[in-house]
Each structure stands twice: as structure tokens, then as C-alpha cells.
Amino acid sequence: MPIDRAIAWGARPPEMVPPSAPLGTVHLDPELQGTGNGALPWPWPPRRALLALALAARTVAGGLLPDQLTRWGRAHGLWAEDAAAAVETALAEALANAVVHGCLGLPGMAAFQPDPQAYFDAVDAGLADDRLARRPVFLVVRRCVRLTVVHVADRGAGFRPAVSGLAVSGLALTGSGVAGAVSGRGLALIRGLTRRMRLSDGGRRISLSFLRVEREP
Amino acid sequence: MSLSHSLRQEGGALVVALSGSFTFSEHNAFRKVIEEVTATQPKRVTVDLEKLNRVDSAGLSMLVLLRDRVGKGGGTVQLRRPPAQVARILDVVDFSQLFEILR
């Protein structure tokens, strides 16, 4: 179902996900309204979601979301206080991948060598292009036994397993040519900062698991 | 917090002290750092990370870029005093294979 036929639109609050936002919050970015931009990756709103966001790439690229999500999750005991830095970085990496590779369709910085500025310029140009910048990124948080699972999805081209195999499995990431490369560490970083990382839907969806805080009954 | 930096000479090394957040959105700030550093054609560069509170993969990429640019002029780059949360990131991506890291 196209996005703009599946949702009701609302004004964006000053903070998309303030710590006070209750479990079960669903937020839909007004930037997506009217785009008809790809099909939703789950039944919407997703069942049993603690949080569900559908956001335009441009909104995600604003960079505020990882910090907001981390503080929101801490407020609800979804991850421990001392894990906050790792959670924030892992979320930022997953969201950046969804925007840069999934929505803007760009390769990593290494492909732009020897001029890395060309990479950043290409990102900026993509975000200035409404057609690309209004492509959707979906984020859903769910509870799973002792874990909190954050799914980040886009509607881009995904990964080809032959290309992503090393990074996905985490095998020899630093000993197989990635070590000295300028870029290509995002997935390794996510894998190292999460309890579990899983790619699905042809690389369009990444699921990050974090240990939940066990609260007294 | 945005990225800021200062340069100073210390015992024959050019010390680049970074503070704040070294992430994707700071690429222009660090590009300026690379230009300032390479303009002096240093043989030894020490990047002091003590006041850095966050780094992501884009920040790591920029550090590798600095290493490559300084290396082209025959110089070396070492990293110094990463705080715990940054040290964890460096360990996850095994940056000790690329840089000498002084803790």
C-alpha cells in the first residue's frame, strides 16, 4: 500500500521522539505526505511496536534522531544507561546507511577516492533533490525476550550478498582489504556495538538488538 | 556538539587536538583540519582525542584519509588518549592495525 494512502498526517512535534513519548508511539513525517514513495515494509502501524516511525531521508539526515531515540529508550528501560553511547552510535550508523545507500543510492566514500569531498558533495546534492530526499526510512522498535530490537528499513536497492558478505558476517573485516580502506566500517561498527545484528529483505532492513534493562517486578 | 580543533607543536610532532563530536555532519570541519595539517608537511602527527565525545564511521574514514594524506608526504599519524567510548569504537574496527594508539 502506498504510504500516503495508509496513514494519517500530523504536524511534526518539536522533538520527534521526546523521552516522554509513550510506548506505542507512531510518528509519520509530514515530508512524506503525497510522495506515494514506496510500499510500507510492514503492516502499518506494525503490531506490537514500541515505536514506529516513517520518516523522509531528509528528516533523518538532520542527525537529531539517534540522540532522541537513545534518550527515549533509556527513559523506558529499553537499554541500559551505560550502553547509551553504543546505542546512539549504532543507530546513527544504521540510519546513515539507510539514507546514503538506501535513499540516495550512493556508494561509500571509498568509491569517490581520491576526492572524498566529492562524496560529501554527492550526499548534499542528493538531500537537495526532493525526489531522493523524500524517500522513506522506517524505524520500528520491538521487545523480544530480554532484548530490544530496532529495525531500520529503506526501499532502496539493498545489498548483493556477494558484495556484502564479509561485512555481514563480520569475518576478517580488518584483514581482507577493509583494514586500510577509507570507508566500509559502518556495518562492522554496528555489529560490534550491538548484541546482535541481522540483515534481511535483501539488505534493505537491518535489525539491531540491545540488552534490555531488567526491572524489579 | 560540533567538532573543533587546535594545532600545536610538541616535541617534534604536530599535535591536532580534537574536541566535540566527530561525525558525518562534521566533514567540512575536518576537511579544514586536513588542509591545515598537510600544508605544514609534517613528519609526525599526533591526533589527541581526549576531548572527543563521539565518533562514527564517517569520522573514522576521515582519520584514515588524514593518515593517507600525511603518509603521501612521508609522515606518520598516531592517535592519543581516546576516552572510553571512543576507544571502544576504535577497538571494534581494529584501528590499532592502522594507527599507533597511545592510551
XYZ file of C-alpha atoms in Angstrom:
320
model
C 0.000 0.000 0.000
C 1.429 3.440 -0.833
C 2.409 5.419 2.218
C 0.138 8.352 1.585
C -2.900 6.088 1.484
C -2.013 4.228 4.649
C -1.508 6.923 7.222
C -2.992 9.968 8.837
C -0.810 13.020 8.783
C 0.080 15.214 11.684
C 2.336 18.134 12.444
C 5.829 17.215 13.482
C 6.421 17.889 17.190
C 9.468 19.930 18.188
C 11.109 16.657 19.156
C 10.063 13.695 17.065
C 10.639 11.274 19.929
C 10.878 13.067 23.274
C 11.719 10.885 26.296
C 8.130 11.377 27.448
C 6.688 9.798 24.280
C 4.776 6.722 25.452
C 5.431 3.187 24.312
C 3.360 2.550 21.215
C 4.027 5.961 19.669
C 3.591 6.096 15.905
C 5.051 9.055 14.051
C 4.719 9.819 10.367
C 6.781 12.517 8.789
C 4.730 15.201 7.019
C 7.565 15.343 4.459
C 6.350 12.000 3.142
C 2.830 13.219 2.504
C 1.864 12.887 -1.118
C 5.048 11.175 -2.178
C 3.467 7.756 -2.721
C 7.045 6.794 -2.142
C 7.387 3.045 -1.954
C 5.374 0.459 -0.093
C 5.381 0.172 3.646
C 7.649 -2.664 4.770
C 5.295 -3.844 7.499
C 1.551 -3.743 8.112
C 1.198 -0.167 9.354
C 1.280 0.628 12.180
C 3.297 -2.515 12.947
C 1.851 -4.863 15.525
C 3.443 -4.857 18.982
C 5.666 -1.924 18.054
C 7.006 0.093 20.976
C 7.755 2.849 18.486
C 7.132 3.179 14.761
C 8.488 5.986 12.615
C 8.170 6.635 8.892
C 10.486 9.483 8.007
C 11.813 11.180 4.904
C 15.529 10.729 4.254
C 15.968 14.478 4.631
C 14.466 14.388 8.116
C 16.711 11.513 9.173
C 19.738 13.302 7.735
C 19.072 16.138 10.153
C 21.005 13.974 12.579
C 18.865 14.543 15.679
C 17.167 11.183 15.763
C 19.882 8.912 17.263
C 20.214 11.088 20.352
C 16.427 11.394 20.735
C 15.888 7.661 20.313
C 18.640 6.840 22.762
C 17.173 9.119 25.438
C 13.667 7.819 24.778
C 14.831 4.220 25.102
C 16.685 4.953 28.315
C 13.575 6.563 29.774
C 11.653 3.338 29.074
C 14.370 0.927 30.213
C 14.877 -0.403 26.709
C 18.650 -0.278 27.109
C 20.956 0.437 29.973
C 22.296 3.845 30.833
C 25.884 2.709 30.315
C 25.017 1.382 26.844
C 23.718 4.741 25.640
C 26.842 5.773 23.719
C 26.980 2.443 21.884
C 23.247 2.524 21.138
C 23.431 6.056 19.786
C 26.379 5.278 17.530
C 24.863 2.037 16.227
C 21.542 3.763 15.493
C 23.324 6.643 13.776
C 25.228 4.215 11.543
C 22.111 2.266 10.595
C 20.153 5.424 9.834
C 23.035 6.937 7.856
C 23.293 3.760 5.761
C 19.559 3.882 5.057
C 19.792 7.498 3.923
C 23.044 7.411 1.943
C 22.847 3.983 0.352
C 19.131 3.183 0.504
C 17.532 6.536 -0.288
C 20.208 8.476 -2.147
C 21.608 5.381 -3.857
C 25.218 6.370 -3.252
C 28.175 4.032 -2.700
C 30.583 4.525 0.188
C 33.249 7.201 0.428
C 35.925 4.860 -0.947
C 34.232 4.938 -4.350
C 34.897 8.679 -4.556
C 38.611 8.491 -3.964
C 40.877 10.338 -4.381
C 38.461 13.194 -3.664
C 36.368 12.412 -0.574
C 34.792 15.834 -0.785
C 33.029 14.584 -3.916
C 31.292 12.040 -1.682
C 30.048 14.650 0.761
C 29.024 16.887 -2.146
C 27.043 13.993 -3.642
C 25.252 13.462 -0.322
C 24.422 17.153 -0.078
C 23.182 17.180 -3.679
C 21.012 14.135 -3.027
C 19.448 15.716 0.025
C 18.690 18.841 -2.008
C 16.808 16.716 -4.567
C 13.196 16.307 -3.445
C 12.795 13.088 -5.399
C 15.560 11.433 -3.348
C 15.310 13.349 -0.087
C 11.662 12.408 0.392
C 12.289 8.702 0.067
C 11.222 6.902 3.233
C 13.162 5.415 6.102
C 11.250 3.245 8.551
C 12.197 2.580 12.129
C 10.367 0.148 14.377
C 11.251 -0.801 17.948
C 10.061 -4.095 19.378
C 10.584 -6.090 22.545
C 11.952 -9.611 22.231
C 12.502 -11.629 25.432
C 15.469 -9.905 27.081
C 16.316 -7.805 24.073
C 15.132 -4.589 22.500
C 15.209 -4.842 18.726
C 15.377 -1.781 16.480
C 14.546 -2.386 12.823
C 15.663 0.229 10.292
C 14.431 -0.215 6.731
C 14.519 1.615 3.439
C 13.132 0.956 -0.025
C 16.448 1.163 -1.865
C 18.326 -1.379 -3.926
C 19.649 -3.278 -0.916
C 22.897 -5.230 -0.794
C 24.008 -8.007 -3.072
C 25.197 -10.825 -0.793
C 28.368 -11.288 -2.828
C 29.276 -7.700 -2.123
C 28.168 -7.510 1.461
C 29.146 -10.979 2.633
C 32.266 -10.022 4.517
C 30.689 -7.116 6.278
C 27.526 -9.004 7.115
C 29.259 -11.964 8.618
C 31.911 -9.810 10.209
C 34.611 -12.211 9.054
C 38.036 -10.732 8.738
C 36.755 -7.221 8.339
C 40.120 -5.799 9.159
C 42.195 -8.399 7.434
C 40.702 -8.617 3.987
C 41.292 -5.306 2.343
C 38.922 -3.286 4.509
C 41.620 -2.516 7.046
C 43.284 0.304 5.151
C 40.272 1.380 3.126
C 38.900 4.850 3.661
C 35.355 3.648 4.239
C 33.328 0.463 4.776
C 33.340 0.196 8.563
C 29.719 1.055 9.287
C 28.383 -2.499 9.488
C 31.387 -3.711 11.451
C 30.802 -0.914 13.889
C 27.129 -1.797 14.273
C 27.946 -5.454 14.755
C 30.492 -4.624 17.433
C 28.178 -2.300 19.334
C 25.056 -4.451 19.383
C 24.115 -7.745 20.984
C 23.063 -8.986 17.560
C 22.831 -7.585 14.051
C 20.751 -9.077 11.284
C 20.203 -8.041 7.679
C 17.057 -9.039 5.819
C 14.903 -8.082 2.839
C 17.919 -8.146 0.526
C 19.846 -5.780 2.770
C 17.045 -3.218 2.946
C 16.356 -3.935 6.560
C 18.806 -4.079 9.433
C 17.790 -5.230 12.895
C 19.854 -4.194 15.893
C 19.409 -5.912 19.238
C 20.332 -4.434 22.591
C 20.073 -5.928 26.071
C 17.086 -4.584 27.929
C 17.218 -3.335 31.491
C 15.675 -5.893 33.804
C 13.404 -4.030 36.191
C 12.178 -5.232 39.544
C 8.644 -6.681 39.313
C 28.444 19.487 19.991
C 30.286 20.341 16.776
C 33.883 19.438 16.091
C 36.599 21.918 16.995
C 40.344 21.612 16.782
C 43.634 23.229 17.651
C 47.164 22.689 16.341
C 50.416 22.944 18.255
C 53.972 21.667 18.045
C 55.057 19.270 20.756
C 58.467 17.577 20.804
C 58.830 17.415 17.039
C 55.252 16.296 16.426
C 52.332 18.314 15.192
C 49.536 17.775 17.709
C 45.969 18.039 16.447
C 43.630 18.252 19.439
C 40.023 17.427 18.555
C 37.024 18.116 20.738
C 33.283 17.623 20.394
C 31.558 15.211 18.075
C 33.379 13.804 15.057
C 30.572 12.523 12.879
C 29.271 12.691 9.337
C 27.963 16.223 9.679
C 31.419 17.493 10.637
C 33.126 16.585 7.377
C 33.716 20.169 6.344
C 35.319 20.998 9.687
C 37.704 18.067 9.424
C 38.488 18.758 5.788
C 39.823 22.082 7.026
C 41.918 20.202 9.598
C 43.402 18.006 6.869
C 44.256 21.052 4.768
C 45.907 22.827 7.690
C 47.889 19.755 8.695
C 49.106 18.765 5.241
C 50.083 22.364 4.465
C 52.846 22.059 7.073
C 54.148 18.777 5.549
C 54.646 17.208 8.976
C 56.676 14.055 9.560
C 54.837 13.178 12.772
C 51.240 13.969 13.579
C 49.548 13.147 16.879
C 45.771 13.380 16.971
C 44.735 13.994 20.567
C 41.270 12.530 21.111
C 40.960 13.220 24.838
C 38.111 15.715 24.437
C 36.282 13.871 21.698
C 32.910 12.636 22.896
C 31.713 10.755 19.835
C 32.994 9.345 16.562
C 31.175 7.450 13.821
C 32.286 5.609 10.694
C 32.488 8.849 8.721
C 34.823 10.247 11.390
C 36.902 7.089 11.201
C 37.057 7.467 7.421
C 38.342 10.994 7.804
C 41.072 9.818 10.169
C 42.174 7.242 7.589
C 42.132 9.983 4.993
C 44.386 12.135 7.172
C 46.730 9.178 7.576
C 46.820 8.650 3.801
C 47.455 12.330 3.056
C 50.191 12.685 5.673
C 51.652 9.355 4.537
C 51.980 10.635 0.974
C 54.396 13.233 2.298
C 56.338 10.574 4.193
C 54.755 11.338 7.564
C 53.011 9.200 10.157
C 49.905 9.723 12.265
C 49.269 8.401 15.758
C 46.171 8.675 17.912
C 46.353 9.619 21.580
C 44.207 9.371 24.712
C 40.850 8.240 23.339
C 38.147 8.433 26.032
C 36.420 5.155 26.862
C 33.502 5.494 24.450
C 35.798 6.447 21.575
C 38.341 3.755 22.492
C 35.591 1.163 22.217
C 34.815 2.310 18.670
C 38.497 2.187 17.713
C 38.751 -1.329 19.132
C 35.639 -2.533 17.319
C 37.110 -1.587 13.942
C 40.609 -2.682 14.962
C 42.170 0.709 14.305
C 45.359 -0.423 16.038
C 46.182 -2.127 12.719
C 46.247 1.274 11.060
C 47.425 3.634 13.776
C 49.647 3.595 16.779
C 47.229 4.386 19.602
C 48.627 5.857 22.790
C 46.203 5.258 25.652
